[in-house]
Amino acid sequence: MTDIKLKIFPWLLAGTLTLGVSLAHAADTIKVGVLHSLSGTMAISETTLKDTVLMLIDAQNKKGGLLGKKLEAVVVDPASNWPLFAEKARELLQKDKVAAVFGCWTSVSRKSVLPVFEELNGILFYPVQYEGEESSKNVFYTGAAPNQQAIPAVDYLMKDLEVKRWVLAGTDYVYPRTTNKILEAYLKAKGVKAEDILINYTPFGHSDWQSIVAEIKKFGSAGKKTAVVSTINGDANVPFYKELGNQGVSAKDIPVVAFSVGEEELSGIDTKPLVGHLAAWNYFMSVKDKANDAFIKDWHAFIKNDKRVTNDPMEAHYIGFNMWVKAVEKAKTTDSDKVIAAMIGIEAPNLTGGVAKMLPNHHITKPVYIGEIQADGQFDVVWKTKGLVEGDAWSDFLPGSKDIIADWADPKIKCGNYNTVAKTCSGQNYK
Amino acid sequence: MSELISELDAGGMHAPVEPVDASHGILLYLEGVSVTFDGFKAIDNLSLYVADGELRCVIGPNGAGKTTMMDIITGKTKPDAGRVFFGQTIDLLQLDEPAIARIGIGRKFQKPTVIEPLTVLENLELAMSGAKRLRGLLTTRLAGAERDRIAAVLERVGLTAQAGRLAGILAHGQKQWLEIGMLLMQEPRLLLVDEPVAGMTPAEMERTAELLKSLAGEHSVVVVEHDMGFVRSIADKVTVLHQGRVLAEGALEDLQADPRVIEVYLGDGHAAG
Amino acid sequence: MLTCPLVRAGFLTLVFAMALLAVPTPARAADDAVARALLAQLREADFSDKARLVEQLAALEHPRIATILKALADSRLYYQEAENRAVIGLDDAPTIAIEDAVGGAALGQAGKRDLEKITANNRLRNLIENRLASLGLASADPGQRRAAVQAFLKNPDPAGTERLRARLAVEPDAGIKALLALALALADLASPEAAARAQAATALGGRLQPELRGPLSRAAAEDPDPAVREAARTALTRTEFRLQLLGWAETLFFGLSLGSVLILAAIGLAVTFGVMGVINMAHGELMMLGAYTTWLTQQWLPVNWSLPVAVPLAFLVAALAGIAIERGVIRFLYGRPLETLLATFGVSLILQQAVRSIFSPLNRSVATPDWMSGTIALGPLEVTLNRLIIIGFCIAVFALLWLALQRTRLGLEVRAVTQNRAMAQAMGVRSARVDALTFGLGSGIAGVAGVALSQLTNVGPNLGQSYIVDSFMVVVFGGVGNLWGTLVAGLSLGVANKLLEPWSGAVLAKILVLVFLVLFIQKRPRGLFPQRGRAAEA
Amino acid sequence: MRVPSWLRSDRAGLALLAVLAALALVVPALNLLVAADHPLHLSAYTVTLLGKYLCYALLAVSVDLVWGYMGILSLGHAAFFALGGYCFGMYLMRQIGARGVYGDPVLPDFMVFLNWTELPWYWLGFDQFWFAALMVLAAPGLLAFVFGWFAFRSRVSGVYLSIITQALTYALMLAFFRNEMGFGGNNGLTDFKDALGFPLHADSTRIVLFLLSALALAGGYLACRWLVSTRLGRVLVAIRDAEPRARFLGYRVERVKTLVFAFSAMLAGLAGALYVPQVGIINPGEFAPLNSIEAVIWVAVGGRGTLVGAVVGAVLVNYAKTWLTGALPEVWLFALGGLFVAVTLLLPRGLVGLLRRRGATA
């Protein structure tokens, strides 16, 4: 039995050491971290984004790299496990010393890595539409804030479709909760009565929608035009739309506008019952634009499958990556502080013919499109905002945050959470 | 929680405080006991009395209800009807298995059930009466008196040489003896022994017979057995069970002449003898 | 009362076919030019202009109008900039066959990205549907006429009222007549005369069509005349009462439907776990295989035929996978249920990742056949066809399984091995073969359940995981080794869940059911219908 | 100090304690004393990672106690781990005080956000370290006690018990996902700042947490080792191998089971409480049934019924996970799944069993 000791002890110690010792390496490449789940429940959405970043890095290297060096992708798999996100973020920043990280999808994964990025002063590009109420020095939010997706969509329903009654249906987590809170406040401000708003939350992956669709049907038969604003997440959408179709609720009767259903999600859905339902995004694959056509072509070539679709978070990474490249070129270094400073004001073309600009609150300007789902799984744009909408980190429609602003450019503020009334800045971990 | 800890040692749900009262010479009473499984009457109005210090053999064909009877006595199965008393005063139907074990009824299973990863010594220590209080359990040592008791039982079942061996590597017969030894450690008034010699060599069988006979008097012993030769070698009184009832009772020689018994055994394909 | 899309689509096709036949050719050249001009405008117009243009198009006496409008509604109308003409796409692919919108001549193939789609929105579609439907009111086919009236009920259009009234006078079919009366009453609700409005409101009372409730409740709240408001309120109360009753029936149906899904998911497990005592944590993944088989079948066969083919195929695929698992892993672990549990859990992870690697982590789109879409009326209760079919399917699967276990040689052997393995072997039953086949049977049923699930939920690598805990709960609740128990347990859990849901919300309902189950198992460790006796104690 | 006899004979255990002691000396030295650019420097990443492994190892020890020695395959032990984590997470949340995003002095951010105006009663007291520390043990212990009391009293055992433990953790997961529960819903508890006034992101605090994890693992191991070498340990084995025998010997099996189950849950809770400040987040995903099953496989890999095996298994499997999810992300589930099958089929006694010449006297 003594041999166990002999066998295990050096083994463990050796493991410890190899784990910890980061090999010194020549700085001939700039490392870029990719922090997207490749397994687990979120793999379904995030794998595509990993490939997108790899494609962008590939393209940049073909253009000669950055600052005369090649870019090198460091891909890790946080496996849809939130503590693992933090661990992997630390690994990327501390062990691999990456210059920037492109990653995260869910809010909880972002919340999990946030302290790590702030502590180690890394840079994270977060490409997904989210609930707002956050602005970190170290994070650039290239997805939509609520005012870049939800509010314009509701405006469209209210004005163009004359919707009077509202069902706010969402999965029970922070993004739908915030979005619905903002929308509720917004609708009430527009004179919608409380009894004309129905709010419903369901768990992740909810699959039996019979009762809820029946309730929506009943709610919608009160004689006023009714619409569903859906923040239902991922997997729960398929059974939801199927049930809608089966119970005979068509887009003509009760349109559903979704904020989490894009081209990629539609590719896994039988779209027949969905035709005519709506989605609000800042990008659609169907938008006719030279940059978009080129992007789609590159994507199909890169992924070696011309049936693959493109979607909004991919565009967000496209914009974010190009902004980062420009900022590094401007700062002439990958040093975090300098790049973060250089980021604000950087402009990069988006894929729909406009130009996205990085704002002092670390959000960007975006156009908002409303698309109708087509039988081929694409969206037809039925409405778009006149110009670009500036992302607002802190919603004006929430009592807790209407006085709060984020401004990382103004030397007097330099804060993501500045209360304009109290003139203080709170909730910042690292100054 | 403290109540629970203290209760680890308490007699049971309705622990009897009085000791076993066998003043009428009868230790175990079963009266009018019936139990049904899915419509099948496993025990049907069975009445049986075991005297104090008696060695009783119970025989009967498969499905006669022998094991079920033991289940009822030891609290594993609750009957649909009938009374089961231990001595004059203790209603066994009110107690659960551990409580019944603690008032002095030990049971040996048909298949030898010893704790194989433990040594013979540890098996006996496990069975030792009086050690089942939590404080008693949270110790790693044996007191001198306990050691003596274990040594005595080891001697009695003839396993002294095997004390330090794992129970799992004992021979089949030795396992049977160890299990009987474990019953003895419980200091029971009544021993229920289910097929003690199944699979034993004749020599082992002989030793087992001696062991069981030596136990009678000091304890009451109920032996369920198929092997008629073995039954003949130990029993004073034999009960024949058939279809959940007592078919006949008496000395073995008388029973073997009983036409009903012969029919049951022949009809069931078993040879009596 | 069949309102499934199939009927509607057929109806529209018929309408434009009739239009083609009805109109003579001479005026065509002039009309062609007007139509082309309107279509050219349509391309540039915003949606309110488009509505006006559609009205103008609909007013044209042109044989292609119905086709064009239908194409617009279906988003198949494109503008080919290079040729400066409107075209209709005939199929749906990156490269599509097109025909001239106005002339109807086939124009070969065109790349989709070279065509500019003339978009429609929902209001426009409603308008088009109305315009097309009003043409169908005179159809010889009662189904068409009924659909036309129903279209009116959905989108009451004052312009069409007179046509309805005229039709009512000559309509022979009593059912359609009643529906016409209803439609007219609905139109009268907007009449300038208060008496007519009050009468209309009373006529609408107690009707369950959801389209009627809106206008009625509007009248009850907003009508300027108090008598009308009163009449509308009374009518509404009658409607509400009947709806209440209907609500209960509906909840029951939802419960049965959820229950049937639970049974389908659990019944294969009832065989492997209940009959064989094997804990198969990969059960959910076998369902997933069934669902993927459905998807694969749909790649080869038309959607409407795919399901009947998919059922036996899914059974086969899952059964083979099951037998492979049994032969490869489980047979070494008989009598060690906890180890079986761990090993099969490993198998489930491998299967999940295998599917992820082969089919990508993305969900696969499994289409619903037309005969499973839409609703069907059971008396006043409208139920969804797919749910109804799945309930029936569940009963059929259950009955077949029961028969298989009771009436076949395999069933007999299975029961023999279950009860006494050694004895069965002595009787010449090859228990290894029986084990493999039984496990295959249970797995095959899981595959078949997967076909049903593909019609309700996502077909993706995670499909199995979402059902595994539920299915174990059903089997344990029902009592292991008892198929009837599984049936009762599944149905009662389904109904309980649905009864709780409106009161507590979906999540809490599920938690409550789980907590109830945990408590129930404490109370009756062997389920609703326990196997009793000595065998069960062993 | 005299080494008691029950430990003296446990060579593997002594080896484990020696390794832990060595780690407790080497890791802080390499982290704090060696310059950051030196190749032997241990980064905070590695320290935290090792600390996490140690927490998992303690969880594995607690699983092994009930599975390896008492034969209860709990597929819900991660629930106790998560509960302990939540209890300590609640303390850490209260420590944030007014430094939250919305600056509310009492309410955590997510409550402000849900428009809650006052702290729910079950959050009271968690601003006190001693109370939170007590609850870390009490909450999982109590849940296990109540659950076990009902389950064991009605003789739910074997796979039935495994399945209802899984239902338990599944129900808890669903419950904690609900925002109305007041535990932060899907996002859980995060954005921790400090504990007992020590900032959590400081290297020194990390080292202390690592040392505490090592200490907890050593303590948990010793407690379990002592327990199984007492007579109670033999009763556990008797319950595992021949429950009716134990019962007919007069042991109140359900009470023994309940107490040991609750004790094991407390260990799991302690592991969870140490885990949370090191990884910086606790959310309902920790209740996922998969987590519990993974913990069981750590034990199986290392060798059930050996305690040391649990530690070895937990560290090895997690090390493999860290390595594989970095190097070959797609392969991870194949590897994990294959491990489950291979260990149960080929290595029923785990790695330690393979190393030992004869079976554990256990």
Short mmCIF file of C-alpha atoms in Angstrom, two decimals, chain A residues 281-410:
data_model
loop_
_atom_site.label_atom_id
_atom_site.label_comp_id
_atom_site.label_asym_id
_atom_site.label_seq_id
_atom_site.Cartn_x
_atom_site.Cartn_y
_atom_site.Cartn_z
CA TRP A 281 -32.91 43.00 -35.11
CA ASN A 282 -30.17 45.31 -36.22
CA TYR A 283 -29.21 43.08 -39.08
CA PHE A 284 -30.94 40.62 -41.36
CA MET A 285 -29.24 38.29 -43.77
CA SER A 286 -31.72 39.34 -46.42
CA VAL A 287 -30.67 43.01 -46.35
CA LYS A 288 -29.27 43.91 -49.75
CA ASP A 289 -25.91 45.50 -49.33
CA LYS A 290 -22.54 44.95 -50.94
CA ALA A 291 -20.77 44.46 -47.65
CA ASN A 292 -23.42 41.98 -46.59
CA ASP A 293 -23.19 40.04 -49.85
CA ALA A 294 -19.44 39.84 -49.46
CA PHE A 295 -19.75 38.78 -45.83
CA ILE A 296 -22.19 36.01 -46.70
CA LYS A 297 -19.94 34.83 -49.49
CA ASP A 298 -16.92 34.76 -47.21
CA TRP A 299 -18.91 32.96 -44.56
CA HIS A 300 -20.08 30.27 -46.93
CA ALA A 301 -16.55 29.82 -48.21
CA PHE A 302 -15.10 29.70 -44.71
CA ILE A 303 -17.64 27.26 -43.27
CA LYS A 304 -17.71 25.25 -46.52
CA ASN A 305 -21.49 25.07 -46.55
CA ASP A 306 -23.55 27.51 -48.58
CA LYS A 307 -26.71 26.66 -46.68
CA ARG A 308 -25.46 28.27 -43.49
CA VAL A 309 -27.12 31.52 -42.53
CA THR A 310 -25.75 34.68 -41.01
CA ASN A 311 -27.35 36.53 -38.14
CA ASP A 312 -27.30 39.59 -35.95
CA PRO A 313 -24.71 38.53 -33.34
CA MET A 314 -22.38 37.58 -36.18
CA GLU A 315 -22.67 41.10 -37.53
CA ALA A 316 -21.98 42.39 -34.02
CA HIS A 317 -18.74 40.43 -33.93
CA TYR A 318 -17.91 41.69 -37.41
CA ILE A 319 -18.34 45.26 -36.25
CA GLY A 320 -16.61 44.68 -32.92
CA PHE A 321 -13.64 42.97 -34.50
CA ASN A 322 -13.14 45.68 -37.08
CA MET A 323 -13.46 48.36 -34.41
CA TRP A 324 -10.85 46.61 -32.30
CA VAL A 325 -8.49 46.33 -35.27
CA LYS A 326 -8.89 50.05 -35.95
CA ALA A 327 -8.41 50.94 -32.32
CA VAL A 328 -5.22 48.87 -32.07
CA GLU A 329 -3.94 50.49 -35.22
CA LYS A 330 -4.77 53.88 -33.80
CA ALA A 331 -3.17 53.12 -30.42
CA LYS A 332 -0.28 51.30 -32.12
CA THR A 333 -0.27 48.82 -29.28
CA THR A 334 -2.48 46.12 -27.84
CA ASP A 335 -2.09 47.51 -24.33
CA SER A 336 -5.53 47.39 -22.77
CA ASP A 337 -5.68 50.92 -21.38
CA LYS A 338 -4.58 52.49 -24.62
CA VAL A 339 -6.86 50.38 -26.77
CA ILE A 340 -9.83 51.04 -24.48
CA ALA A 341 -9.13 54.76 -24.71
CA ALA A 342 -8.77 54.56 -28.47
CA MET A 343 -11.99 52.58 -28.92
CA ILE A 344 -14.36 55.44 -28.17
CA GLY A 345 -15.31 57.23 -31.33
CA ILE A 346 -13.98 54.51 -33.61
CA GLU A 347 -16.23 53.94 -36.60
CA ALA A 348 -16.60 50.76 -38.57
CA PRO A 349 -19.03 49.91 -41.34
CA ASN A 350 -21.86 47.57 -40.46
CA LEU A 351 -23.29 45.09 -42.94
CA THR A 352 -26.42 47.00 -43.84
CA GLY A 353 -24.87 50.02 -45.48
CA GLY A 354 -24.34 52.16 -42.41
CA VAL A 355 -21.49 52.97 -40.10
CA ALA A 356 -21.38 51.90 -36.48
CA LYS A 357 -19.72 54.19 -34.01
CA MET A 358 -18.42 53.33 -30.55
CA LEU A 359 -20.03 55.61 -28.02
CA PRO A 360 -18.57 56.81 -24.71
CA ASN A 361 -20.87 54.37 -22.90
CA HIS A 362 -19.22 51.45 -24.72
CA HIS A 363 -22.32 50.75 -26.77
CA ILE A 364 -22.60 51.37 -30.50
CA THR A 365 -24.94 52.97 -32.97
CA LYS A 366 -27.20 50.63 -34.87
CA PRO A 367 -30.09 50.71 -37.29
CA VAL A 368 -33.22 48.83 -36.19
CA TYR A 369 -35.07 46.58 -38.61
CA ILE A 370 -38.36 44.80 -38.27
CA GLY A 371 -38.55 41.70 -40.43
CA GLU A 372 -41.33 39.33 -41.28
CA ILE A 373 -40.50 35.65 -41.26
CA GLN A 374 -40.63 34.04 -44.68
CA ALA A 375 -41.16 30.43 -45.60
CA ASP A 376 -37.48 30.06 -46.52
CA GLY A 377 -36.34 30.98 -43.02
CA GLN A 378 -35.32 34.49 -43.99
CA PHE A 379 -36.78 37.82 -42.96
CA ASP A 380 -38.34 40.44 -45.17
CA VAL A 381 -37.68 43.88 -43.82
CA VAL A 382 -41.02 45.60 -43.36
CA TRP A 383 -39.78 48.58 -41.42
CA LYS A 384 -36.59 50.26 -40.35
CA THR A 385 -35.60 53.24 -38.31
CA LYS A 386 -34.83 56.40 -40.19
CA GLY A 387 -31.29 56.68 -38.98
CA LEU A 388 -29.01 54.97 -36.51
CA VAL A 389 -30.05 54.56 -32.90
CA GLU A 390 -27.51 55.14 -30.13
CA GLY A 391 -27.28 52.34 -27.64
CA ASP A 392 -28.38 53.40 -24.18
CA ALA A 393 -26.73 51.52 -21.33
CA TRP A 394 -29.20 52.66 -18.69
CA SER A 395 -32.84 52.68 -19.61
CA ASP A 396 -34.78 55.91 -19.24
CA PHE A 397 -37.90 53.91 -18.47
CA LEU A 398 -36.75 52.22 -15.29
CA PRO A 399 -37.08 54.14 -12.06
CA GLY A 400 -33.77 52.84 -10.72
CA SER A 401 -31.70 53.82 -13.71
CA LYS A 402 -33.23 56.82 -15.37
CA ASP A 403 -30.76 59.14 -13.67
CA ILE A 404 -27.80 56.96 -14.41
CA ILE A 405 -25.48 57.46 -17.34
CA ALA A 406 -22.28 55.84 -18.50
CA ASP A 407 -19.47 57.88 -19.93
CA TRP A 408 -15.95 56.59 -20.22
CA ALA A 409 -14.70 59.56 -22.25
CA ASP A 410 -15.58 62.53 -20.11
#
